[in-house]
């Protein structure tokens, strides 16, 4: 129920059950075709897989997969079983090569990578919106003077352009981080049961290359089943981003207080309102950002804790990522949307800024 | 999709959208009746509210509430608006008294309290299952000797009864904590906009008493809108519990290793299996418990961070609880179920224990 | 360098190297005497141990113990070795019974328990100071009206007594939690290498009883080497307490803003001042409290994560507690002292409260 | 007392009180000289400052600064006061320009940056040691076959070279991250009270450039008093690194179990030993690494939480970094040293690997 408020629609879509299943289908079709390309699977396997997969997603099958995951310990096993059954109806030969050579984690990790690509792209585009709004604020408010505030006490004056420029400087660094983490994290996972692709014999590298090409993902030199640093880095980069958004939101919320009233955020009709005081406007978008800033550190710490995954594939650590990373992505998306909206509708009250400074009328050093 | 695997069915039910809406209805009907009892609302208000609420829950309305929460900043406002409209069709007089005197947080916090009651009851009953299994293990294995292990190295021998008794000692302390936290946390929230029940005049206490009675919740001396210690305590108590479950799961997982093989967990048919090695059994239930143990600390830390809620009702901190506390409850429920299942089906291999001890044949002091 | 500012003197004293060594000595003397009482060690062992221990604490020996801990993995081993050497000079017979039957963790955990007793006692006494200050505020400000504030926006009025009473309600619950956690956590640790006290034969229970009596600690039914719930509970209870202190500090810091100015905190001469604006007063005590509120959740989550300790004694989890729990205690003590000082010197400006309410002049519902 | 065991000597040196004071002196001397260079301060100010600073560090003055920080709220104020007094004895004119134009946070943040430079350099050099050891393992063990292990259960075989190569792949990514974060974080902090360098008039940029040059730090376009992303990024990068080290340590600890015994870690004489079983070797270095892996996530989450710093300089958030970031650096250093030692002394038992595989004799898919 809280998704529309806290997460934003786009992130919900990326992580919906339907999208996840569609991505799983995409992996298996690409793998079937890659196996065919490499001469491992018979001709027509890719197409057979695609036709079998046409049944997905479907509510009832989703439910069945979710229930069967209780016994198997992950979603891949019941999904592959069901998909194979669908393919077998059409082509027994092809059915034998569904998921062939791959382990559950190859499928599930690659799906996460595909989701991360979308999340990072969404984040970049929202950051650009925010940067555009900030650049406008910098340009318009070079002469807008307000009290500097340290320790929540007034100090010497600053310009609003300086505030916006500092916020902007962080956002530009976040763009750098997102790009760097994407390059490290968004690569294929494909290693088979223990990372050796043993069941593919000497065809392993060829299948991997073909699979990577079809999915548009670079093939790393080595699988990363239990080397989670690149994926968790995405999480920490998002948490850093949310930290900055929280800082901006806190600044705005303080300036919005009735007793300060140096800025206003225009709300959509009815937003943040109340029945008895129609002109009251609760800063809903800032609450969304600040709640994300409270939550992101704990979610990031969970991902860091989960990095200790045993041997070739771990027990519990991997499972701890499953809901945590999407949740971090979702609240990041919600916070970005909230902040973009807030900055794009920000109204500055120069007169209030002047009045507040005069009321204090002092300079502070320290 | 992951809910059945990681959360267990009962916790999913408690926190489903439908259950949440039903609890919201329960609050508003109780409030309408309490207002009637106290002579604030006209006779028939309670019944009118109940009839209006008969429309809930309904998928379309759920969706609408969720969407409208984006503007209002919480679920209560669109819900109350919709409910009021339903009542107004029947009785305009009664409709004026829906949610009367209450603030959104009164409704939403009380719903959380009602959910916590169910969670704590579920947890107690699962702990009892676990304790029963542990008592049986203690009784059966007073003479079952295995290597003590420190720093993951063999040391002097212990009995399996001693291990189980130590696990049991923690579980009994957890029962104490659950009871104590329930007493502090499971109380009514009812204070109106800023905790004064001002709009009810001198009828405030009477309405509160009647409301508490109808909901079966004690009425605290003072509202706790931004005093979150009792609610967050529930979260820390659950996290402590999950920590112990994680410890037991780690112990079992180590004993389950092929090279140790001192215990086995009987899996349901097909559970944890693999296509190529039918007799392989991945310890799915232990993975569920261990993943919860990785996640609970971060979720608990979020709740602790969120305690800094400003003045009469805060900005962001409260919102940070909304998804975090249910998630912590859900993974706790999943971990409890996983551990109960593991312990109830645990098989001990005395011969392997003897063999492993002999292979080492040494005593360690330190 | 930061200890006096952030931690408060008393907590620094409890966790100083000297105090820790003194507590270690206390344990070993008590054990030597208990062994003597139980007829395990020869007459005079307790006294010999006490005389040998007279050499501690001493800077050079501290340094040597710390360095030797690198190889041994904990402080107990080099300490016991050194102590034994001191005793051996006087009595070879007694020296053989220093630390006899105990494991390193018996010594180190019991020392932590003794420290926790002091911390919990310190915390209770600081909470009492705070409660006294709050009761006075409640009594004096039943008629002091100020704007209620929700979402950092003004709402209907409240009294300052109501604010103080809500803070007080949390503090009283914290006293209950401290007492309950003390009862569970402050017990003897004494189990030998793997919790069986095997090397003491049938004298184990008698030695444990005598040791507990001499240290003033109850003897639990079973050792808790890797059952850390009771100790970690102390950490979560402290973190909950710090959360409430952070909430109060945030409230006060917001009321202290120049534009609000409804309260002042009297600072000691020169405190929080600055060279160029002598009358400026940075709220140092509130910064100390708020920094603790930022840090406590992460430290608590570390303790929760560390609960997964393997078998009879774990690898890494126990070590993760060593610096974390004391740090959490130290910042709690600093936060308590900061809050007590702030509340005891709090000045209320009724006129500013009236002025701010009038400037807004509106009522908010919801 | 625990520093030598858990932190490693070099990190202790970087963060010692003496080193911190020396870095503070370095900043003030560089600033005095820069002010002189820019024509703000009279000729000889730099030298006068240096001579005045010759008194530092000194135990008694350290103690006095630490005590005075309780009132002032940070170390910079009493330090500058004391330094100015020392300078004034020699040259009143110069004394007026000590710390001129700077705020406390300029000094303290720049000192942290100088410390981070040392930490990142130390980390890079330790990672290189680890990579060298890993490359050797890869080269030597291309034919060393052991059981792959998933879910703590045996699966198809892998080579030890593959394991080491996967560990290595993460370490190489960590080197990239360290370099990128260093570039973003290791820049001068110099903005004056509210980031405007107002008291330096039009000389601000010139002084900043000269100061940056003397300290060897780039001058950012804008101060970052409350934009903490670059500094916190260092923390998250270290936490990611520790996560990988924890993963390797867990793998080794599992292989070291008596029942597996596929590797050994040669310990220095007496290390990890015990009095009764001289040949027992507790894996102390792995305990150090694993304890760091338990602790780093919580410390990183604290830094992320602390990012929400208000306006020009915040209340509490900045203070929360002071002990947290150094602690994270210290445990990272300890973990790096522990892992380097473990890998450099790692011994592989091919026969045990063969034996364990045969005992199981099965292949696992999935």
XYZ file of C-alpha atoms in Angstrom, chain B residues 12-360:
349
model
C 2.260 -12.298 5.505
C -1.345 -12.497 6.511
C -0.918 -10.130 9.443
C 0.668 -7.471 7.259
C -1.335 -7.952 4.076
C -3.053 -4.906 2.625
C -6.361 -6.531 3.363
C -5.550 -7.144 7.016
C -4.224 -3.644 7.393
C -7.368 -2.142 5.957
C -9.486 -4.385 8.137
C -7.630 -3.160 11.201
C -8.120 0.444 10.089
C -11.811 -0.233 9.804
C -11.810 -1.837 13.227
C -10.274 1.293 14.737
C -12.726 3.664 13.100
C -15.770 1.598 14.024
C -14.548 1.384 17.597
C -13.933 5.119 17.651
C -17.336 5.923 16.192
C -18.967 3.744 18.817
C -16.847 5.233 21.585
C -17.822 8.725 20.471
C -21.447 7.624 20.591
C -20.987 6.058 24.038
C -19.456 9.261 25.354
C -22.278 11.343 23.986
C -20.100 13.148 21.476
C -21.566 11.592 18.341
C -25.234 10.983 17.726
C -26.812 7.645 18.426
C -26.261 5.224 15.558
C -22.844 6.536 14.574
C -21.084 3.314 15.392
C -23.508 1.255 13.374
C -23.430 3.709 10.476
C -19.666 3.498 10.428
C -19.786 -0.263 10.466
C -22.182 -0.362 7.559
C -20.170 2.158 5.582
C -17.054 0.134 6.265
C -18.666 -2.971 4.867
C -17.319 -1.836 1.513
C -13.758 -2.514 2.717
C -11.460 -4.105 1.849
C -11.833 -3.999 -1.866
C -9.022 -4.091 -4.395
C -9.986 -1.003 -6.315
C -10.405 1.083 -3.219
C -7.092 -0.166 -1.873
C -5.444 0.996 -5.055
C -7.100 4.381 -4.832
C -6.051 4.852 -1.204
C -2.482 3.915 -2.055
C -2.390 6.402 -4.924
C -3.956 9.208 -2.927
C -1.447 8.652 -0.133
C 1.164 10.158 -2.441
C -0.385 13.564 -2.004
C -1.541 13.290 1.584
C 1.599 11.702 2.936
C -0.071 8.782 4.672
C -2.725 6.131 4.197
C -5.043 7.419 6.870
C -6.177 10.568 5.103
C -7.488 8.970 1.887
C -8.888 6.056 3.858
C -10.839 8.289 6.205
C -12.051 10.384 3.296
C -13.324 7.326 1.482
C -14.880 5.807 4.579
C -16.585 9.067 5.413
C -18.045 9.215 1.927
C -19.417 5.709 2.323
C -21.010 6.627 5.642
C -22.360 9.904 4.362
C -24.451 8.092 1.800
C -26.271 6.492 4.708
C -26.139 9.096 7.417
C -24.825 12.619 7.080
C -24.924 13.162 10.835
C -22.786 10.157 11.546
C -20.386 10.974 8.729
C -19.378 14.154 10.510
C -18.059 12.069 13.363
C -15.934 9.578 11.493
C -12.346 9.834 12.780
C -13.566 12.734 14.947
C -10.986 13.917 17.444
C -8.320 11.617 16.080
C -5.241 12.332 14.021
C -3.908 10.109 11.254
C -1.200 8.842 13.524
C -3.713 7.727 16.147
C -5.215 5.463 13.568
C -1.996 4.214 11.997
C -0.122 3.673 15.242
C -3.005 1.792 16.810
C -3.155 -0.433 13.761
C 0.544 -1.171 14.203
C -0.089 -1.995 17.844
C -2.810 -4.441 16.872
C -0.404 -6.029 14.392
C 2.326 -6.217 17.028
C -0.051 -8.078 19.333
C -0.510 -10.692 16.656
C 3.199 -10.858 15.873
C 4.174 -11.225 19.502
C 1.591 -13.916 19.979
C 2.821 -15.722 16.878
C 6.407 -15.416 18.066
C 5.581 -16.789 21.503
C 3.861 -19.746 20.046
C 6.718 -20.497 17.656
C 9.224 -20.129 20.486
C 7.187 -22.651 22.459
C 7.461 -25.071 19.553
C 11.202 -24.532 19.523
C 11.494 -24.939 23.281
C 9.562 -28.176 23.154
C 11.912 -29.506 20.515
C 14.920 -28.368 22.550
C 13.665 -29.951 25.755
C 13.303 -33.221 23.889
C 16.864 -32.922 22.573
C 18.166 -32.180 26.066
C 16.414 -35.219 27.470
C 17.510 -37.551 24.722
C 21.132 -36.498 24.475
C 22.520 -36.269 27.969
C 24.933 -39.053 27.041
C 25.522 -37.999 23.445
C 29.107 -36.792 23.406
C 30.640 -34.710 20.654
C 33.663 -32.520 20.300
C 33.385 -29.090 21.815
C 34.547 -26.550 19.265
C 36.095 -23.181 19.888
C 37.457 -20.809 17.230
C 36.147 -23.440 14.770
C 38.696 -25.884 16.180
C 38.011 -28.993 18.197
C 38.362 -28.805 21.956
C 37.309 -30.967 24.898
C 34.065 -32.910 24.579
C 30.591 -31.699 25.440
C 27.219 -33.370 25.337
C 24.627 -32.494 22.779
C 22.266 -31.927 25.706
C 24.540 -29.126 26.888
C 24.394 -27.450 23.488
C 20.622 -27.726 23.354
C 20.286 -26.522 26.937
C 22.299 -23.412 26.158
C 20.120 -22.668 23.145
C 17.090 -23.243 25.352
C 18.334 -20.863 28.035
C 18.327 -18.033 25.480
C 14.903 -18.896 24.148
C 13.437 -18.727 27.638
C 14.914 -15.275 28.147
C 13.393 -14.209 24.833
C 9.952 -15.219 26.090
C 10.434 -12.919 29.081
C 11.446 -10.049 26.820
C 8.538 -10.519 24.448
C 6.086 -10.386 27.347
C 7.669 -7.289 28.857
C 7.818 -5.434 25.561
C 4.226 -6.364 24.750
C 3.074 -4.821 28.000
C 4.867 -1.577 27.253
C 4.092 -1.361 23.526
C 0.612 -2.723 23.082
C -1.354 0.263 24.268
C -3.776 2.613 22.536
C -2.560 5.621 20.585
C -5.126 8.397 20.819
C -4.158 12.028 21.216
C -5.516 14.043 18.328
C -3.455 16.472 16.297
C -0.868 17.290 18.934
C -1.590 14.852 21.721
C -4.095 16.970 23.637
C -7.402 15.557 22.331
C -8.356 19.217 22.283
C -11.235 18.877 19.852
C -13.029 16.522 22.245
C -13.042 19.040 25.076
C -13.636 17.348 28.443
C -14.904 14.192 26.755
C -11.418 13.179 25.623
C -10.622 10.792 28.495
C -14.021 9.124 28.291
C -13.713 8.540 24.561
C -10.195 7.196 25.014
C -11.334 4.766 27.692
C -14.240 3.521 25.594
C -12.029 3.209 22.523
C -9.377 1.307 24.428
C -11.958 -1.041 25.844
C -13.478 -1.822 22.482
C -10.057 -2.534 21.005
C -8.853 -4.449 24.026
C -5.949 -2.068 24.516
C -4.882 -0.326 27.715
C -5.032 3.463 27.573
C -1.675 5.026 28.427
C -1.509 8.099 30.635
C -0.232 10.150 27.757
C 0.012 9.732 23.970
C 3.284 8.516 22.510
C 3.220 10.033 19.012
C 6.903 10.887 19.096
C 7.978 8.718 22.038
C 8.738 5.574 20.055
C 10.773 3.646 22.619
C 8.107 1.052 23.368
C 7.425 0.251 19.737
C 11.105 0.189 18.804
C 11.741 -2.036 21.809
C 9.557 -4.655 20.130
C 11.886 -4.395 17.150
C 15.026 -4.815 19.230
C 13.516 -7.739 21.110
C 12.727 -9.454 17.816
C 16.248 -8.721 16.563
C 17.728 -10.252 19.704
C 15.577 -13.306 19.121
C 16.710 -13.587 15.515
C 20.316 -13.285 16.710
C 19.892 -16.408 18.837
C 18.148 -18.237 16.005
C 21.074 -17.320 13.756
C 23.513 -18.724 16.288
C 21.657 -22.025 16.446
C 21.389 -22.163 12.648
C 25.110 -21.523 12.244
C 25.876 -24.304 14.718
C 23.632 -26.719 12.867
C 24.973 -25.721 9.459
C 28.502 -26.424 10.643
C 27.488 -29.800 12.027
C 25.736 -30.557 8.719
C 28.861 -30.131 6.602
C 29.733 -33.323 4.707
C 33.047 -33.552 6.504
C 31.388 -33.333 9.914
C 27.953 -34.845 9.279
C 27.030 -35.107 12.931
C 23.438 -34.020 12.319
C 20.931 -34.174 9.504
C 17.782 -32.199 8.906
C 14.991 -34.194 7.344
C 13.592 -32.216 4.463
C 10.152 -32.517 2.973
C 10.132 -34.486 -0.258
C 12.089 -32.620 -2.863
C 13.147 -29.853 -0.546
C 16.616 -28.451 -1.075
C 17.171 -31.019 -3.741
C 18.863 -30.720 -7.084
C 18.161 -32.222 -10.433
C 21.413 -34.118 -10.818
C 21.916 -35.367 -7.298
C 18.576 -36.402 -5.889
C 19.950 -37.212 -2.451
C 21.542 -33.792 -2.021
C 19.682 -31.649 0.498
C 20.473 -27.978 0.785
C 19.597 -26.758 4.271
C 16.960 -24.307 3.061
C 15.470 -23.682 6.473
C 18.883 -22.737 7.853
C 19.510 -20.369 4.951
C 16.233 -18.642 5.782
C 17.229 -18.276 9.438
C 20.750 -17.097 8.651
C 19.542 -14.543 6.130
C 17.200 -13.160 8.776
C 20.141 -12.945 11.172
C 22.065 -10.894 8.614
C 19.112 -8.582 8.056
C 17.605 -8.021 11.507
C 20.465 -5.865 12.849
C 20.169 -3.333 10.026
C 16.402 -3.146 10.345
C 16.667 -2.722 14.112
C 19.232 0.029 13.662
C 16.845 1.821 11.308
C 14.138 1.752 13.951
C 16.580 3.092 16.525
C 17.705 5.864 14.164
C 14.099 6.763 13.472
C 13.430 7.464 17.163
C 14.548 11.069 16.803
C 11.099 12.376 15.832
C 10.527 16.077 16.132
C 8.147 17.789 18.536
C 4.519 16.620 18.529
C 4.803 14.616 15.307
C 7.971 14.280 13.301
C 9.121 14.572 9.725
C 10.511 11.403 8.191
C 11.279 9.359 11.288
C 7.777 8.025 11.649
C 7.610 7.266 7.934
C 10.849 5.305 8.203
C 9.127 2.841 10.550
C 6.269 2.000 8.229
C 7.957 -0.625 6.085
C 10.834 -1.413 8.435
C 8.983 -2.794 11.438
C 6.716 -5.092 9.354
C 9.734 -6.355 7.439
C 11.531 -7.147 10.682
C 8.436 -8.969 11.907
C 8.138 -10.921 8.690
C 11.723 -12.174 8.654
C 11.472 -13.020 12.343
C 8.413 -15.128 11.608
C 10.207 -16.811 8.724
C 13.237 -17.517 10.899
C 11.119 -18.925 13.707
C 9.300 -21.244 11.347
C 12.569 -22.320 9.729
C 14.174 -23.064 13.064
C 11.167 -24.904 14.451
C 11.104 -27.103 11.384
C 14.840 -27.739 11.541
C 14.827 -28.690 15.202
C 11.737 -30.840 14.953
C 13.298 -32.908 12.197
C 16.842 -32.940 13.515
C 18.601 -36.282 13.417
C 21.704 -36.924 15.449
C 24.495 -39.219 14.277
C 26.251 -40.395 17.438
C 28.637 -42.511 15.451
C 29.857 -39.557 13.402
C 30.345 -37.627 16.612
C 32.447 -40.411 18.044
C 34.434 -40.764 14.837
C 35.192 -37.051 14.584
C 36.317 -36.891 18.187
C 38.587 -39.869 17.783
C 40.114 -38.516 14.623
C 41.225 -35.567 16.609
